[in-house]
Amino acid sequence: LAKTTQPISMDSYEGQEVNITCSHNNIATNDYITWYQQFPSQGPRFIIQGYKTKVTNEVASLFIPADRKSSTLSLPRVSLSDTAVYYCLVGGLYTDKLIFGTGTRLQVFP
Amino acid sequence: EPEVTQTPSHQVTQMGQEVILRCVPISNHLYFYWYRQILGQKVEFLVSFYNNEISEKSEIFDDQFSVERPDGSNFTLKIRSTKLEDSAMYFCASSTGGAFFGQGTRLTVV
């Protein structure tokens, strides 16, 4: 399973765009990249998943360069409610398990 | 939007007692998982279940733990003889290409 590295924490202000980068140097050919959001005492919430290039949904965008050794989660115009821990996970689409790292703690200030 | 539901949301049990945590996965999903998160720590993989059998388990998932899919809709985690260190949030997840998590059961062993 590919190991991921993310910043431990990030700070932002309301209305700003936030980009969280994840490094996964040993990603395998059949691995997908998935991002989750977690609030205290709640289950991880699926945000976005991608394999290559760019994926966009109603809450975020995911940018994956051609070598796939990193990925960037982009949150447009964050609000206070986006304060949470964000996890980058790498694994097969039908994987036996997902390995969570320590994630990135995003703090949004007014 | 379909979701994974877990019951109970909070359970308090005495050390040595058996507990059963219940989950209803998303209906067309094929892969099922249990994870746990001790307060302030990472989300840890416990076990994955596919095609009515365990497909992978972690070293945490010892003989005290078991999983079952007793019917077409429920997925349960049993802890036979709880220990103080089993106190944690337990999350169920289901997947058919992207894992979705329930809101968790907070287990408190006293």
Tab-separated table of C-alpha atoms in Angstrom:
chain	number	residue	atom	x	y	z
A	1	LEU	CA	0.000	0.000	0.000
A	2	ALA	CA	1.322	3.404	-0.981
A	3	LYS	CA	2.412	5.622	1.888
A	4	THR	CA	1.130	9.191	1.870
A	5	THR	CA	2.627	12.364	3.287
A	6	GLN	CA	0.594	15.480	4.016
A	7	PRO	CA	1.213	18.671	5.980
A	8	ILE	CA	0.197	18.249	9.592
A	9	SER	CA	-1.765	21.483	9.681
A	10	MET	CA	-2.849	24.479	7.628
A	11	ASP	CA	-4.527	27.751	8.462
A	12	SER	CA	-6.759	29.800	6.208
A	13	TYR	CA	-9.354	32.549	6.305
A	14	GLU	CA	-12.929	32.431	5.200
A	15	GLY	CA	-13.405	32.984	1.489
A	16	GLN	CA	-9.925	31.865	0.529
A	17	GLU	CA	-9.041	28.913	-1.659
A	18	VAL	CA	-7.178	26.166	0.171
A	19	ASN	CA	-4.897	23.675	-1.532
A	20	ILE	CA	-3.706	20.626	0.398
A	21	THR	CA	-1.007	18.582	-1.269
A	22	CYS	CA	-0.371	14.916	-0.638
A	23	SER	CA	2.744	13.051	-1.654
A	24	HIS	CA	2.496	9.373	-2.652
A	25	ASN	CA	5.731	8.489	-4.373
A	26	ASN	CA	5.160	4.738	-4.576
A	27	ILE	CA	1.631	4.809	-5.943
A	28	ALA	CA	0.801	1.675	-7.918
A	29	THR	CA	-0.670	1.537	-11.399
A	30	ASN	CA	-4.096	0.465	-10.219
A	31	ASP	CA	-4.247	2.834	-7.225
A	32	TYR	CA	-6.800	5.595	-6.936
A	33	ILE	CA	-6.492	8.695	-4.776
A	34	THR	CA	-9.311	9.460	-2.377
A	35	TRP	CA	-9.761	12.378	-0.010
A	36	TYR	CA	-11.843	12.346	3.148
A	37	GLN	CA	-12.933	15.012	5.599
A	38	GLN	CA	-13.429	14.278	9.281
A	39	PHE	CA	-15.021	16.387	11.994
A	40	PRO	CA	-14.472	15.515	15.666
A	41	SER	CA	-16.418	12.442	16.782
A	42	GLN	CA	-17.786	11.839	13.289
A	43	GLY	CA	-17.003	9.321	10.585
A	44	PRO	CA	-14.734	10.247	7.674
A	45	ARG	CA	-16.743	11.802	4.880
A	46	PHE	CA	-15.877	10.980	1.263
A	47	ILE	CA	-14.965	14.175	-0.596
A	48	ILE	CA	-13.508	13.213	-3.954
A	49	GLN	CA	-11.699	10.430	-5.777
A	50	GLY	CA	-9.545	10.405	-8.884
A	51	TYR	CA	-7.025	8.475	-10.924
A	52	LYS	CA	-5.350	11.109	-13.091
A	53	THR	CA	-5.593	14.703	-14.317
A	54	LYS	CA	-8.413	16.678	-12.756
A	55	VAL	CA	-11.644	15.746	-11.068
A	56	THR	CA	-14.196	18.279	-9.879
A	57	ASN	CA	-17.402	17.919	-7.919
A	58	GLU	CA	-19.682	20.293	-6.079
A	59	VAL	CA	-17.376	20.670	-3.088
A	60	ALA	CA	-13.790	20.269	-4.284
A	61	SER	CA	-11.339	19.691	-7.091
A	62	LEU	CA	-8.587	17.125	-7.211
A	63	PHE	CA	-5.494	17.743	-9.296
A	64	ILE	CA	-3.232	14.824	-10.162
A	65	PRO	CA	-0.087	15.389	-12.244
A	66	ALA	CA	0.960	13.000	-14.977
A	67	ASP	CA	3.428	11.086	-12.783
A	68	ARG	CA	0.708	10.627	-10.096
A	69	LYS	CA	3.280	10.888	-7.315
A	70	SER	CA	1.315	13.659	-5.662
A	71	SER	CA	-2.161	15.101	-5.631
A	72	THR	CA	-3.728	18.371	-4.531
A	73	LEU	CA	-7.134	18.813	-2.987
A	74	SER	CA	-8.502	22.267	-3.722
A	75	LEU	CA	-11.302	23.720	-1.607
A	76	PRO	CA	-12.710	26.886	-3.151
A	77	ARG	CA	-13.779	29.721	-0.849
A	78	VAL	CA	-13.584	27.918	2.479
A	79	SER	CA	-15.907	28.729	5.339
A	80	LEU	CA	-15.625	28.167	9.083
A	81	SER	CA	-17.467	24.875	8.653
A	82	ASP	CA	-14.587	23.526	6.570
A	83	THR	CA	-12.443	23.387	9.702
A	84	ALA	CA	-11.674	19.671	9.907
A	85	VAL	CA	-9.029	17.028	9.337
A	86	TYR	CA	-8.464	16.065	5.701
A	87	TYR	CA	-7.039	12.686	4.754
A	88	CYS	CA	-5.441	11.609	1.503
A	89	LEU	CA	-5.634	7.855	0.883
A	90	VAL	CA	-4.216	5.773	-1.920
A	91	GLY	CA	-5.384	2.302	-2.844
A	92	GLY	CA	-7.106	0.103	-5.366
A	93	LEU	CA	-10.652	0.892	-6.317
A	94	TYR	CA	-11.849	-2.344	-4.751
A	95	THR	CA	-9.269	-2.432	-2.019
A	96	ASP	CA	-9.251	-4.657	1.016
A	97	LYS	CA	-8.402	-1.767	3.271
A	98	LEU	CA	-7.707	1.924	3.428
A	99	ILE	CA	-4.813	3.120	5.539
A	100	PHE	CA	-5.346	6.484	7.202
A	101	GLY	CA	-2.400	8.693	8.030
A	102	THR	CA	-2.489	11.556	10.481
A	103	GLY	CA	-4.149	13.847	7.940
A	104	THR	CA	-4.015	17.617	7.602
A	105	ARG	CA	-5.782	19.672	10.240
A	106	LEU	CA	-7.286	22.687	8.474
A	107	GLN	CA	-8.263	25.627	10.639
A	108	VAL	CA	-10.374	28.328	9.002
A	109	PHE	CA	-10.486	31.709	10.713
A	110	PRO	CA	-13.112	34.403	10.276
B	1	GLU	CA	-28.280	10.251	-0.671
B	2	PRO	CA	-27.615	6.673	0.485
B	3	GLU	CA	-25.705	6.380	3.715
B	4	VAL	CA	-24.164	3.866	6.060
B	5	THR	CA	-26.057	3.741	9.341
B	6	GLN	CA	-24.669	2.516	12.637
B	7	THR	CA	-26.364	1.651	15.904
B	8	PRO	CA	-26.132	2.416	18.711
B	9	SER	CA	-24.493	5.821	18.523
B	10	HIS	CA	-23.102	5.360	22.022
B	11	GLN	CA	-22.668	2.253	24.131
B	12	VAL	CA	-21.316	1.941	27.632
B	13	THR	CA	-20.343	-1.518	28.795
B	14	GLN	CA	-18.546	-3.109	31.682
B	15	MET	CA	-15.159	-4.653	31.191
B	16	GLY	CA	-15.466	-8.313	30.247
B	17	GLN	CA	-18.905	-7.952	28.711
B	18	GLU	CA	-19.728	-8.753	25.101
B	19	VAL	CA	-20.876	-6.007	22.772
B	20	ILE	CA	-22.301	-6.087	19.285
B	21	LEU	CA	-22.035	-3.049	17.084
B	22	ARG	CA	-24.418	-2.902	14.181
B	23	CYS	CA	-24.165	-1.423	10.735
B	24	VAL	CA	-26.401	-1.199	7.719
B	25	PRO	CA	-24.188	-0.674	4.672
B	26	ILE	CA	-25.307	1.039	1.481
B	27	SER	CA	-27.498	-1.466	-0.297
B	28	ASN	CA	-25.602	-2.138	-3.522
B	29	HIS	CA	-22.156	-2.130	-1.948
B	30	LEU	CA	-20.077	-5.280	-1.927
B	31	TYR	CA	-17.165	-4.504	0.387
B	32	PHE	CA	-17.613	-3.894	4.094
B	33	TYR	CA	-15.164	-2.648	6.690
B	34	TRP	CA	-14.764	-1.889	10.351
B	35	TYR	CA	-12.379	0.776	11.577
B	36	ARG	CA	-11.787	2.256	14.989
B	37	GLN	CA	-10.443	5.542	16.265
B	38	ILE	CA	-9.200	5.958	19.793
B	39	LEU	CA	-9.708	9.515	21.023
B	40	GLY	CA	-7.102	11.813	19.521
B	41	GLN	CA	-5.509	9.106	17.406
B	42	LYS	CA	-5.599	7.910	13.810
B	43	VAL	CA	-8.389	5.962	12.162
B	44	GLU	CA	-7.238	2.335	12.295
B	45	PHE	CA	-8.280	-0.485	9.994
B	46	LEU	CA	-9.735	-3.544	11.735
B	47	VAL	CA	-11.220	-5.851	9.119
B	48	SER	CA	-12.627	-6.051	5.615
B	49	PHE	CA	-15.360	-8.390	4.458
B	50	TYR	CA	-16.264	-9.447	0.957
B	51	ASN	CA	-18.329	-12.270	-0.463
B	52	ASN	CA	-19.394	-13.368	3.014
B	53	GLU	CA	-15.931	-13.827	4.380
B	54	ILE	CA	-13.112	-11.838	5.912
B	55	SER	CA	-10.763	-10.676	3.173
B	56	GLU	CA	-8.203	-8.964	5.377
B	57	LYS	CA	-7.734	-8.149	9.039
B	58	SER	CA	-5.269	-6.152	11.069
B	59	GLU	CA	-3.258	-7.253	14.083
B	60	ILE	CA	-5.799	-5.428	16.246
B	61	PHE	CA	-8.513	-7.821	15.095
B	62	ASP	CA	-7.647	-10.690	17.410
B	63	ASP	CA	-9.751	-13.598	18.640
B	64	GLN	CA	-11.881	-11.261	20.733
B	65	PHE	CA	-13.329	-9.745	17.577
B	66	SER	CA	-15.653	-11.250	15.016
B	67	VAL	CA	-17.774	-9.979	12.169
B	68	GLU	CA	-20.916	-11.285	10.639
B	69	ARG	CA	-23.364	-10.446	7.908
B	70	PRO	CA	-26.379	-12.261	9.333
B	71	ASP	CA	-28.750	-11.214	6.574
B	72	GLY	CA	-28.735	-9.203	3.379
B	73	SER	CA	-28.601	-5.843	5.071
B	74	ASN	CA	-26.768	-5.909	8.420
B	75	PHE	CA	-23.060	-6.126	9.162
B	76	THR	CA	-22.019	-6.591	12.772
B	77	LEU	CA	-18.861	-6.368	14.836
B	78	LYS	CA	-18.763	-8.401	18.037
B	79	ILE	CA	-16.250	-7.906	20.798
B	80	ARG	CA	-16.429	-10.955	23.029
B	81	SER	CA	-14.849	-9.739	26.241
B	82	THR	CA	-14.301	-6.021	26.228
B	83	LYS	CA	-11.213	-4.417	27.698
B	84	LEU	CA	-10.702	-0.838	28.814
B	85	GLU	CA	-8.483	-0.247	25.790
B	86	ASP	CA	-11.348	-1.144	23.449
B	87	SER	CA	-12.902	2.229	24.260
B	88	ALA	CA	-12.993	4.074	20.943
B	89	MET	CA	-15.185	5.235	18.092
B	90	TYR	CA	-15.969	2.336	15.796
B	91	PHE	CA	-16.764	3.114	12.181
B	92	CYS	CA	-18.378	0.875	9.641
B	93	ALA	CA	-17.783	1.534	5.952
B	94	SER	CA	-19.023	0.059	2.712
B	95	SER	CA	-17.683	0.377	-0.788
B	96	THR	CA	-18.223	-0.374	-4.386
B	97	GLY	CA	-15.303	1.713	-5.595
B	98	GLY	CA	-15.171	4.451	-2.987
B	99	ALA	CA	-15.676	3.769	0.710
B	100	PHE	CA	-18.447	5.557	2.598
B	101	PHE	CA	-18.377	5.644	6.371
B	102	GLY	CA	-21.084	5.652	8.979
B	103	GLN	CA	-21.202	8.153	11.809
B	104	GLY	CA	-19.769	5.697	14.259
B	105	THR	CA	-20.520	4.062	17.576
B	106	ARG	CA	-18.762	5.470	20.592
B	107	LEU	CA	-17.879	2.502	22.787
B	108	THR	CA	-16.967	3.234	26.373
B	109	VAL	CA	-15.697	0.350	28.473
B	110	VAL	CA	-15.786	0.978	32.216
